[in-house]
């Protein structure tokens, strides 16, 4: 990501003056448009259905816009503000507000959407792999035990 930012700082031709121009670059060349999902989706409403279905949306969690407030440590409401921010994140209110502000996608976008794979989404596969591994070890142990018992009987 740092390499991309450095390249952006060095080459001003990579910047688009508007979302519409950025979308045209995406459609006509090998550009990627990084921007706020809501405003980009609103700009995509000017495109026709075929062009909208060509563009793939990829959510990059962790690249959200953050707001920083300078609050003195002696400010009486500081703890209350921090508690409310934490409550919004833990209850999922921020995610629901973000989704409510985005315009809806057409059907074609749902097929083209990519999601990041995490350990939680791969939990069943990990359990399946672990079960197979344990079964293989058990079968190997049983074969070795059978070999030694057969050798003793002779």
CSV table of N, CA and C in Angstrom, one decimal:
chain,number,residue,atom,x,y,z
A,1,UNK,N,0.8,-1.2,0.0
A,1,UNK,CA,0.0,0.0,0.0
A,1,UNK,C,0.9,1.3,0.0
A,2,UNK,N,2.0,1.2,0.7
A,2,UNK,CA,2.9,2.3,0.8
A,2,UNK,C,3.5,2.6,-0.6
A,3,UNK,N,3.8,1.6,-1.4
A,3,UNK,CA,4.3,1.8,-2.7
A,3,UNK,C,3.3,2.5,-3.6
A,4,UNK,N,2.0,2.2,-3.4
A,4,UNK,CA,0.9,2.9,-4.2
A,4,UNK,C,0.9,4.3,-3.9
A,5,UNK,N,0.9,4.6,-2.6
A,5,UNK,CA,0.9,6.0,-2.1
A,5,UNK,C,2.1,6.8,-2.6
A,6,UNK,N,3.3,6.2,-2.6
A,6,UNK,CA,4.5,6.9,-3.1
A,6,UNK,C,4.3,7.1,-4.6
A,7,UNK,N,3.8,6.2,-5.4
A,7,UNK,CA,3.7,6.4,-6.8
A,7,UNK,C,2.6,7.5,-7.1
A,8,UNK,N,1.6,7.5,-6.3
A,8,UNK,CA,0.6,8.6,-6.4
A,8,UNK,C,1.2,10.0,-6.2
A,9,UNK,N,2.1,10.0,-5.2
A,9,UNK,CA,2.7,11.3,-4.9
A,9,UNK,C,3.6,11.8,-6.0
A,10,UNK,N,4.2,10.8,-6.7
A,10,UNK,CA,5.2,11.2,-7.7
A,10,UNK,C,4.5,11.5,-9.0
A,11,UNK,N,3.4,10.8,-9.4
A,11,UNK,CA,2.8,11.0,-10.7
A,11,UNK,C,1.4,11.6,-10.5
A,12,UNK,N,1.3,12.9,-10.9
A,12,UNK,CA,0.0,13.6,-10.8
A,12,UNK,C,-1.0,13.2,-11.8
A,13,UNK,N,-0.6,12.5,-12.9
A,13,UNK,CA,-1.5,12.1,-13.9
A,13,UNK,C,-2.4,11.0,-13.4
A,14,UNK,N,-2.1,10.4,-12.3
A,14,UNK,CA,-2.9,9.3,-11.7
A,14,UNK,C,-4.1,9.8,-11.0
A,15,UNK,N,-4.1,11.1,-10.7
A,15,UNK,CA,-5.3,11.7,-10.0
A,15,UNK,C,-6.4,11.9,-11.0
A,16,UNK,N,-7.6,11.7,-10.6
A,16,UNK,CA,-8.8,12.0,-11.4
A,16,UNK,C,-9.5,13.3,-10.8
A,17,UNK,N,-9.9,14.2,-11.7
A,17,UNK,CA,-10.5,15.4,-11.2
A,17,UNK,C,-11.9,15.2,-10.6
A,18,UNK,N,-12.6,14.1,-11.0
A,18,UNK,CA,-13.9,13.8,-10.5
A,18,UNK,C,-14.1,12.3,-10.5
A,19,UNK,N,-15.2,11.9,-9.9
A,19,UNK,CA,-15.5,10.4,-9.9
A,19,UNK,C,-15.9,9.9,-11.3
A,20,UNK,N,-16.6,10.8,-12.0
A,20,UNK,CA,-17.0,10.4,-13.4
A,20,UNK,C,-15.7,10.2,-14.3
A,21,UNK,N,-14.7,11.1,-14.2
A,21,UNK,CA,-13.5,10.9,-14.9
A,21,UNK,C,-12.8,9.6,-14.5
A,22,UNK,N,-12.8,9.4,-13.2
A,22,UNK,CA,-12.1,8.1,-12.7
A,22,UNK,C,-12.8,6.9,-13.2
A,23,UNK,N,-14.2,6.9,-13.2
A,23,UNK,CA,-14.9,5.8,-13.7
A,23,UNK,C,-14.7,5.6,-15.2
A,24,UNK,N,-14.5,6.6,-16.0
A,24,UNK,CA,-14.2,6.5,-17.4
A,24,UNK,C,-12.8,5.9,-17.6
A,25,UNK,N,-11.9,6.3,-16.7
A,25,UNK,CA,-10.6,5.7,-16.8
A,25,UNK,C,-10.6,4.2,-16.5
A,26,UNK,N,-11.4,3.9,-15.5
A,26,UNK,CA,-11.5,2.4,-15.2
A,26,UNK,C,-12.1,1.6,-16.3
A,27,UNK,N,-13.1,2.2,-17.0
A,27,UNK,CA,-13.8,1.5,-18.1
A,27,UNK,C,-12.9,1.4,-19.4
A,28,UNK,N,-12.0,2.4,-19.6
A,28,UNK,CA,-11.3,2.5,-20.8
A,28,UNK,C,-9.8,2.1,-20.7
A,29,UNK,N,-9.3,1.9,-19.5
A,29,UNK,CA,-7.9,1.5,-19.4
A,29,UNK,C,-7.8,0.6,-18.1
A,30,UNK,N,-6.5,0.5,-17.7
A,30,UNK,CA,-6.2,-0.4,-16.6
A,30,UNK,C,-6.1,0.4,-15.3
A,31,UNK,N,-7.0,1.3,-15.0
A,31,UNK,CA,-7.0,2.1,-13.7
A,31,UNK,C,-7.9,1.4,-12.7
A,32,UNK,N,-7.6,1.8,-11.4
A,32,UNK,CA,-8.4,1.4,-10.3
A,32,UNK,C,-8.8,2.7,-9.6
A,33,UNK,N,-10.1,2.8,-9.3
A,33,UNK,CA,-10.6,4.0,-8.6
A,33,UNK,C,-10.8,3.7,-7.1
A,34,UNK,N,-10.0,4.4,-6.3
A,34,UNK,CA,-10.1,4.2,-4.9
A,34,UNK,C,-10.9,5.5,-4.3
A,35,UNK,N,-12.0,5.2,-3.7
A,35,UNK,CA,-12.8,6.3,-3.2
A,35,UNK,C,-13.9,5.9,-2.2
A,36,UNK,N,-14.6,6.8,-1.7
A,36,UNK,CA,-15.7,6.6,-0.8
A,36,UNK,C,-16.8,5.8,-1.6
A,37,UNK,N,-17.2,4.7,-1.0
A,37,UNK,CA,-18.2,3.8,-1.7
A,37,UNK,C,-19.4,4.5,-2.1
A,38,UNK,N,-20.0,5.3,-1.1
A,38,UNK,CA,-21.2,6.0,-1.4
A,38,UNK,C,-21.2,7.0,-2.5
A,39,UNK,N,-20.1,7.8,-2.6
A,39,UNK,CA,-20.0,8.8,-3.7
A,39,UNK,C,-19.7,8.2,-5.0
A,40,UNK,N,-18.9,7.1,-5.0
A,40,UNK,CA,-18.6,6.4,-6.2
A,40,UNK,C,-19.8,5.7,-6.8
A,41,UNK,N,-20.6,5.1,-5.9
A,41,UNK,CA,-21.9,4.5,-6.4
A,41,UNK,C,-22.8,5.5,-6.9
A,42,UNK,N,-22.9,6.7,-6.3
A,42,UNK,CA,-23.7,7.8,-6.8
A,42,UNK,C,-23.3,8.2,-8.2
A,43,UNK,N,-21.9,8.3,-8.4
A,43,UNK,CA,-21.4,8.6,-9.7
A,43,UNK,C,-21.7,7.5,-10.7
A,44,UNK,N,-21.7,6.3,-10.3
A,44,UNK,CA,-22.0,5.2,-11.2
A,44,UNK,C,-23.4,5.2,-11.7
A,45,UNK,N,-24.3,5.9,-11.0
A,45,UNK,CA,-25.7,5.9,-11.5
A,45,UNK,C,-25.8,6.6,-12.8
A,46,UNK,N,-24.8,7.4,-13.2
A,46,UNK,CA,-24.8,8.1,-14.5
A,46,UNK,C,-24.5,7.1,-15.7
A,47,UNK,N,-23.8,6.0,-15.3
A,47,UNK,CA,-23.4,5.0,-16.3
A,47,UNK,C,-24.6,4.2,-16.7
A,48,UNK,N,-24.5,3.6,-17.9
A,48,UNK,CA,-25.6,2.7,-18.3
A,48,UNK,C,-25.4,1.3,-17.6
A,49,UNK,N,-26.4,0.4,-17.7
A,49,UNK,CA,-26.4,-0.9,-17.0
A,49,UNK,C,-25.2,-1.7,-17.4
A,50,UNK,N,-24.9,-1.8,-18.7
A,50,UNK,CA,-23.8,-2.6,-19.2
A,50,UNK,C,-22.5,-2.2,-18.5
A,51,UNK,N,-22.2,-0.9,-18.5
A,51,UNK,CA,-21.0,-0.3,-18.0
A,51,UNK,C,-20.9,-0.6,-16.4
A,52,UNK,N,-22.0,-0.4,-15.8
A,52,UNK,CA,-22.1,-0.7,-14.3
A,52,UNK,C,-21.7,-2.1,-14.0
A,53,UNK,N,-22.2,-3.1,-14.8
A,53,UNK,CA,-21.9,-4.5,-14.6
A,53,UNK,C,-20.5,-4.9,-14.8
A,54,UNK,N,-19.7,-4.1,-15.6
A,54,UNK,CA,-18.3,-4.4,-15.9
A,54,UNK,C,-17.5,-4.1,-14.7
A,55,UNK,N,-17.8,-3.0,-14.0
A,55,UNK,CA,-17.0,-2.6,-12.8
A,55,UNK,C,-17.2,-3.5,-11.6
A,56,UNK,N,-16.1,-3.9,-11.0
A,56,UNK,CA,-16.1,-4.7,-9.8
A,56,UNK,C,-15.8,-3.9,-8.6
A,57,UNK,N,-16.6,-4.0,-7.6
A,57,UNK,CA,-16.4,-3.3,-6.3
A,57,UNK,C,-15.7,-4.2,-5.4
A,58,UNK,N,-14.7,-3.7,-4.7
A,58,UNK,CA,-13.9,-4.5,-3.7
A,58,UNK,C,-13.8,-3.7,-2.5
A,59,UNK,N,-14.3,-4.2,-1.4
A,59,UNK,CA,-14.3,-3.5,-0.1
A,59,UNK,C,-12.9,-3.7,0.5
A,60,UNK,N,-12.2,-2.7,0.9
A,60,UNK,CA,-11.0,-2.7,1.6
A,60,UNK,C,-11.2,-2.2,3.0
A,61,UNK,N,-11.5,-3.1,3.9
A,61,UNK,CA,-11.7,-2.7,5.3
A,61,UNK,C,-10.4,-2.2,5.9
A,62,UNK,N,-10.5,-1.2,6.7
A,62,UNK,CA,-9.3,-0.6,7.3
A,62,UNK,C,-8.9,0.6,6.5
A,63,UNK,N,-9.5,0.9,5.4
A,63,UNK,CA,-9.2,2.1,4.6
A,63,UNK,C,-10.3,3.1,4.7
A,64,UNK,N,-11.0,3.1,5.9
A,64,UNK,CA,-12.1,4.0,6.0
A,64,UNK,C,-11.6,5.4,6.4
A,65,UNK,N,-12.4,6.4,6.2
A,65,UNK,CA,-12.1,7.7,6.6
A,65,UNK,C,-12.3,7.9,8.1
A,66,UNK,N,-11.4,8.4,8.8
A,66,UNK,CA,-11.5,8.6,10.2
A,66,UNK,C,-11.5,10.1,10.5
A,67,UNK,N,-12.2,10.4,11.6
A,67,UNK,CA,-12.3,11.8,12.0
A,67,UNK,C,-11.6,11.9,13.4
A,68,UNK,N,-10.7,12.8,13.5
A,68,UNK,CA,-10.0,13.0,14.8
A,68,UNK,C,-10.4,14.3,15.4
A,69,UNK,N,-10.8,14.2,16.7
A,69,UNK,CA,-11.2,15.3,17.5
A,69,UNK,C,-10.1,15.6,18.5
A,70,UNK,N,-9.8,16.8,18.7
A,70,UNK,CA,-8.8,17.2,19.7
A,70,UNK,C,-9.7,17.6,21.0
A,71,UNK,N,-9.6,16.7,22.0
A,71,UNK,CA,-10.3,16.9,23.2
A,71,UNK,C,-9.3,17.0,24.3
A,72,UNK,N,-9.3,18.1,25.1
A,72,UNK,CA,-8.4,18.1,26.2
A,72,UNK,C,-8.7,17.1,27.3
A,73,UNK,N,-7.6,16.6,28.0
A,73,UNK,CA,-7.8,15.6,29.0
A,73,UNK,C,-8.7,16.0,30.1
A,74,UNK,N,-8.8,17.3,30.3
A,74,UNK,CA,-9.6,17.8,31.4
A,74,UNK,C,-11.1,18.0,31.0
A,75,UNK,N,-11.4,17.8,29.8
A,75,UNK,CA,-12.8,18.0,29.3
A,75,UNK,C,-13.7,17.0,29.9
A,76,UNK,N,-14.8,17.5,30.5
A,76,UNK,CA,-15.7,16.7,31.3
A,76,UNK,C,-16.4,15.6,30.5
A,77,UNK,N,-16.7,15.8,29.2
A,77,UNK,CA,-17.4,14.8,28.4
A,77,UNK,C,-16.5,13.9,27.7
A,78,UNK,N,-15.2,13.9,27.9
A,78,UNK,CA,-14.3,13.1,27.1
A,78,UNK,C,-14.6,11.6,27.3
A,79,UNK,N,-14.8,11.1,28.5
A,79,UNK,CA,-15.1,9.7,28.7
A,79,UNK,C,-16.4,9.3,28.1
A,80,UNK,N,-17.4,10.2,28.2
A,80,UNK,CA,-18.7,9.9,27.6
A,80,UNK,C,-18.6,9.8,26.1
A,81,UNK,N,-17.8,10.6,25.4
A,81,UNK,CA,-17.6,10.6,24.0
A,81,UNK,C,-16.9,9.3,23.6
A,82,UNK,N,-15.9,8.9,24.3
A,82,UNK,CA,-15.1,7.7,24.0
A,82,UNK,C,-16.0,6.5,24.2
A,83,UNK,N,-16.8,6.5,25.3
A,83,UNK,CA,-17.8,5.4,25.5
A,83,UNK,C,-18.8,5.3,24.4
A,84,UNK,N,-19.3,6.4,23.9
A,84,UNK,CA,-20.3,6.3,22.9
A,84,UNK,C,-19.7,5.8,21.5
A,85,UNK,N,-18.5,6.3,21.2
A,85,UNK,CA,-17.8,5.8,20.0
A,85,UNK,C,-17.6,4.3,20.1
A,86,UNK,N,-17.1,3.8,21.3
A,86,UNK,CA,-16.9,2.4,21.5
A,86,UNK,C,-18.2,1.6,21.4
A,87,UNK,N,-19.3,2.2,21.9
A,87,UNK,CA,-20.6,1.5,21.8
A,87,UNK,C,-21.1,1.4,20.4
A,88,UNK,N,-20.9,2.5,19.6
A,88,UNK,CA,-21.3,2.5,18.2
A,88,UNK,C,-20.5,1.4,17.4
A,89,UNK,N,-19.2,1.2,17.7
A,89,UNK,CA,-18.5,0.2,17.0
A,89,UNK,C,-18.9,-1.2,17.5
A,90,UNK,N,-19.0,-1.4,18.8
A,90,UNK,CA,-19.3,-2.7,19.3
A,90,UNK,C,-20.7,-3.2,18.9
A,91,UNK,N,-21.7,-2.3,18.8
A,91,UNK,CA,-23.0,-2.7,18.5
A,91,UNK,C,-23.3,-2.7,17.0
A,92,UNK,N,-22.3,-2.4,16.2
A,92,UNK,CA,-22.4,-2.4,14.7
A,92,UNK,C,-23.2,-1.2,14.2
A,93,UNK,N,-23.4,-0.2,15.0
A,93,UNK,CA,-24.2,1.0,14.5
A,93,UNK,C,-23.4,1.7,13.3
A,94,UNK,N,-22.1,1.8,13.4
A,94,UNK,CA,-21.3,2.4,12.4
A,94,UNK,C,-21.5,1.7,11.1
A,95,UNK,N,-21.4,0.3,11.1
A,95,UNK,CA,-21.6,-0.4,9.9
A,95,UNK,C,-23.0,-0.2,9.3
A,96,UNK,N,-24.0,-0.2,10.1
A,96,UNK,CA,-25.4,0.0,9.6
A,96,UNK,C,-25.6,1.3,9.1
A,97,UNK,N,-25.0,2.4,9.7
A,97,UNK,CA,-25.1,3.7,9.2
A,97,UNK,C,-24.4,3.8,7.8
A,98,UNK,N,-23.2,3.2,7.7
A,98,UNK,CA,-22.4,3.2,6.5
A,98,UNK,C,-23.2,2.6,5.3
A,99,UNK,N,-23.8,1.4,5.6
A,99,UNK,CA,-24.6,0.7,4.6
A,99,UNK,C,-25.9,1.5,4.2
A,100,UNK,N,-26.5,2.2,5.2
A,100,UNK,CA,-27.7,3.0,4.9
A,100,UNK,C,-27.4,4.2,4.0
A,101,UNK,N,-26.2,4.7,4.1
A,101,UNK,CA,-25.8,5.9,3.3
A,101,UNK,C,-25.4,5.5,1.8
A,102,UNK,N,-25.1,4.2,1.6
A,102,UNK,CA,-24.7,3.8,0.2
A,102,UNK,C,-25.9,3.6,-0.6
A,103,UNK,N,-25.9,4.0,-1.9
A,103,UNK,CA,-26.9,3.7,-2.8
A,103,UNK,C,-26.9,2.2,-3.1
A,104,UNK,N,-28.1,1.6,-3.4
A,104,UNK,CA,-28.2,0.2,-3.6
A,104,UNK,C,-27.4,-0.2,-4.9
A,105,UNK,N,-26.9,-1.4,-4.9
A,105,UNK,CA,-26.3,-2.0,-6.1
A,105,UNK,C,-27.3,-2.7,-7.0
A,106,UNK,N,-27.0,-2.8,-8.2
A,106,UNK,CA,-27.9,-3.7,-9.1
A,106,UNK,C,-27.5,-5.1,-8.9
A,107,UNK,N,-28.3,-6.0,-9.5
A,107,UNK,CA,-28.0,-7.5,-9.3
A,107,UNK,C,-26.7,-7.9,-9.8
A,108,UNK,N,-26.2,-7.3,-10.9
A,108,UNK,CA,-24.9,-7.7,-11.4
A,108,UNK,C,-23.7,-7.5,-10.4
A,109,UNK,N,-23.8,-6.5,-9.6
A,109,UNK,CA,-22.8,-6.2,-8.6
A,109,UNK,C,-22.6,-7.3,-7.6
A,110,UNK,N,-23.7,-7.9,-7.2
A,110,UNK,CA,-23.7,-8.9,-6.2
A,110,UNK,C,-22.9,-10.1,-6.7
A,111,UNK,N,-22.8,-10.4,-8.0
A,111,UNK,CA,-22.0,-11.5,-8.5
A,111,UNK,C,-20.6,-11.1,-8.6
A,112,UNK,N,-20.3,-9.9,-8.7
A,112,UNK,CA,-18.9,-9.4,-8.9
A,112,UNK,C,-18.2,-9.0,-7.7
A,113,UNK,N,-18.8,-9.1,-6.5
A,113,UNK,CA,-18.3,-8.6,-5.3
A,113,UNK,C,-17.3,-9.5,-4.7
A,114,UNK,N,-16.1,-9.1,-4.3
A,114,UNK,CA,-15.1,-9.9,-3.6
A,114,UNK,C,-15.1,-9.6,-2.1
A,115,UNK,N,-14.8,-10.6,-1.3
A,115,UNK,CA,-14.7,-10.4,0.1
A,115,UNK,C,-13.4,-10.9,0.6
A,116,UNK,N,-12.9,-10.3,1.5
A,116,UNK,CA,-11.6,-10.8,2.1
A,116,UNK,C,-11.8,-12.1,2.8
A,117,UNK,N,-10.9,-13.0,2.7
A,117,UNK,CA,-11.0,-14.3,3.4
A,117,UNK,C,-10.3,-14.2,4.7
A,118,UNK,N,-11.0,-14.5,5.8
A,118,UNK,CA,-10.4,-14.4,7.1
A,118,UNK,C,-10.4,-15.8,7.7
A,119,UNK,N,-9.8,-15.9,8.9
A,119,UNK,CA,-9.7,-17.2,9.6
A,119,UNK,C,-11.1,-17.7,9.9
A,120,UNK,N,-12.0,-16.7,10.3
A,120,UNK,CA,-13.3,-17.1,10.7
A,120,UNK,C,-14.1,-17.7,9.6
A,121,UNK,N,-13.9,-17.2,8.4
A,121,UNK,CA,-14.7,-17.7,7.2
A,121,UNK,C,-14.1,-19.0,6.8
A,122,UNK,N,-12.9,-19.4,7.2
A,122,UNK,CA,-12.3,-20.6,6.8
A,122,UNK,C,-12.3,-21.6,8.0
A,123,UNK,N,-13.1,-21.4,9.0
A,123,UNK,CA,-13.1,-22.2,10.2
A,123,UNK,C,-13.5,-23.7,9.9
A,124,UNK,N,-14.5,-23.9,9.1
A,124,UNK,CA,-15.0,-25.2,8.7
A,124,UNK,C,-13.9,-26.0,8.0
A,125,UNK,N,-13.2,-25.3,7.1
A,125,UNK,CA,-12.1,-26.0,6.3
A,125,UNK,C,-11.0,-26.4,7.3
A,126,UNK,N,-10.7,-25.5,8.3
A,126,UNK,CA,-9.6,-25.8,9.2
A,126,UNK,C,-10.0,-27.1,10.1
A,127,UNK,N,-11.3,-27.1,10.5
A,127,UNK,CA,-11.8,-28.3,11.2
A,127,UNK,C,-11.7,-29.5,10.4
A,128,UNK,N,-12.1,-29.4,9.1
A,128,UNK,CA,-12.1,-30.6,8.2
A,128,UNK,C,-10.6,-31.1,8.0
A,129,UNK,N,-9.7,-30.1,7.8
A,129,UNK,CA,-8.3,-30.5,7.6
A,129,UNK,C,-7.8,-31.2,8.9
A,130,UNK,N,-8.1,-30.6,10.1
A,130,UNK,CA,-7.6,-31.2,11.3
A,130,UNK,C,-8.2,-32.6,11.6
A,131,UNK,N,-9.4,-32.8,11.3
A,131,UNK,CA,-10.1,-34.1,11.4
A,131,UNK,C,-9.4,-35.1,10.5
A,132,UNK,N,-9.1,-34.7,9.3
A,132,UNK,CA,-8.5,-35.6,8.3
A,132,UNK,C,-7.0,-35.9,8.8
A,133,UNK,N,-6.3,-35.0,9.3
A,133,UNK,CA,-5.0,-35.2,9.8
A,133,UNK,C,-5.0,-36.1,11.0
A,134,UNK,N,-5.9,-36.0,11.9
A,134,UNK,CA,-6.0,-36.8,13.1
A,134,UNK,C,-6.3,-38.3,12.6
A,135,UNK,N,-7.3,-38.4,11.7
A,135,UNK,CA,-7.6,-39.7,11.2
A,135,UNK,C,-6.5,-40.4,10.5
A,136,UNK,N,-5.7,-39.6,9.8
A,136,UNK,CA,-4.5,-40.2,9.1
A,136,UNK,C,-3.5,-40.7,10.1
A,137,UNK,N,-3.3,-39.9,11.2
A,137,UNK,CA,-2.3,-40.3,12.2
A,137,UNK,C,-2.8,-41.6,12.9
A,138,UNK,N,-4.1,-41.6,13.2
A,138,UNK,CA,-4.7,-42.8,13.9
A,138,UNK,C,-4.6,-44.0,13.0
A,139,UNK,N,-4.9,-43.9,11.7
A,139,UNK,CA,-4.8,-45.1,10.8
A,139,UNK,C,-3.3,-45.5,10.7
A,140,UNK,N,-2.4,-44.6,10.7
A,140,UNK,CA,-1.0,-44.9,10.6
A,140,UNK,C,-0.6,-45.7,11.9
A,141,UNK,N,-1.0,-45.2,13.0
A,141,UNK,CA,-0.7,-45.9,14.3
A,141,UNK,C,-1.3,-47.3,14.3
A,142,UNK,N,-2.5,-47.5,13.8
A,142,UNK,CA,-3.2,-48.8,13.8
A,142,UNK,C,-2.4,-49.7,12.9
A,143,UNK,N,-1.9,-49.2,11.7
A,143,UNK,CA,-1.1,-50.1,10.8
A,143,UNK,C,0.2,-50.5,11.5
A,144,UNK,N,0.8,-49.6,12.2
A,144,UNK,CA,2.1,-50.0,12.8
A,144,UNK,C,1.8,-51.0,13.9
A,145,UNK,N,0.8,-50.8,14.7
A,145,UNK,CA,0.4,-51.7,15.8
A,145,UNK,C,0.1,-53.1,15.2
A,146,UNK,N,-0.7,-53.1,14.1
A,146,UNK,CA,-1.0,-54.4,13.4
A,146,UNK,C,0.2,-55.1,12.9
A,147,UNK,N,1.2,-54.3,12.4
A,147,UNK,CA,2.4,-54.9,11.9
A,147,UNK,C,3.2,-55.5,13.0
A,148,UNK,N,3.3,-54.9,14.2
A,148,UNK,CA,4.0,-55.4,15.3
A,148,UNK,C,3.3,-56.6,15.9
A,149,UNK,N,2.0,-56.6,16.0
A,149,UNK,CA,1.3,-57.8,16.5
A,149,UNK,C,1.4,-59.0,15.6
A,150,UNK,N,1.3,-58.8,14.3
A,150,UNK,CA,1.5,-59.8,13.3
A,150,UNK,C,2.9,-60.4,13.4
A,151,UNK,N,3.9,-59.6,13.6
A,151,UNK,CA,5.3,-60.0,13.7
A,151,UNK,C,5.5,-60.9,15.0
A,152,UNK,N,4.8,-60.5,16.1
A,152,UNK,CA,4.9,-61.3,17.3
A,152,UNK,C,4.3,-62.7,17.2
A,153,UNK,N,3.1,-62.7,16.5
A,153,UNK,CA,2.4,-64.0,16.4
A,153,UNK,C,3.2,-65.0,15.6
A,154,UNK,N,4.0,-64.6,14.7
A,154,UNK,CA,4.8,-65.5,13.9
A,154,UNK,C,5.9,-66.0,14.7
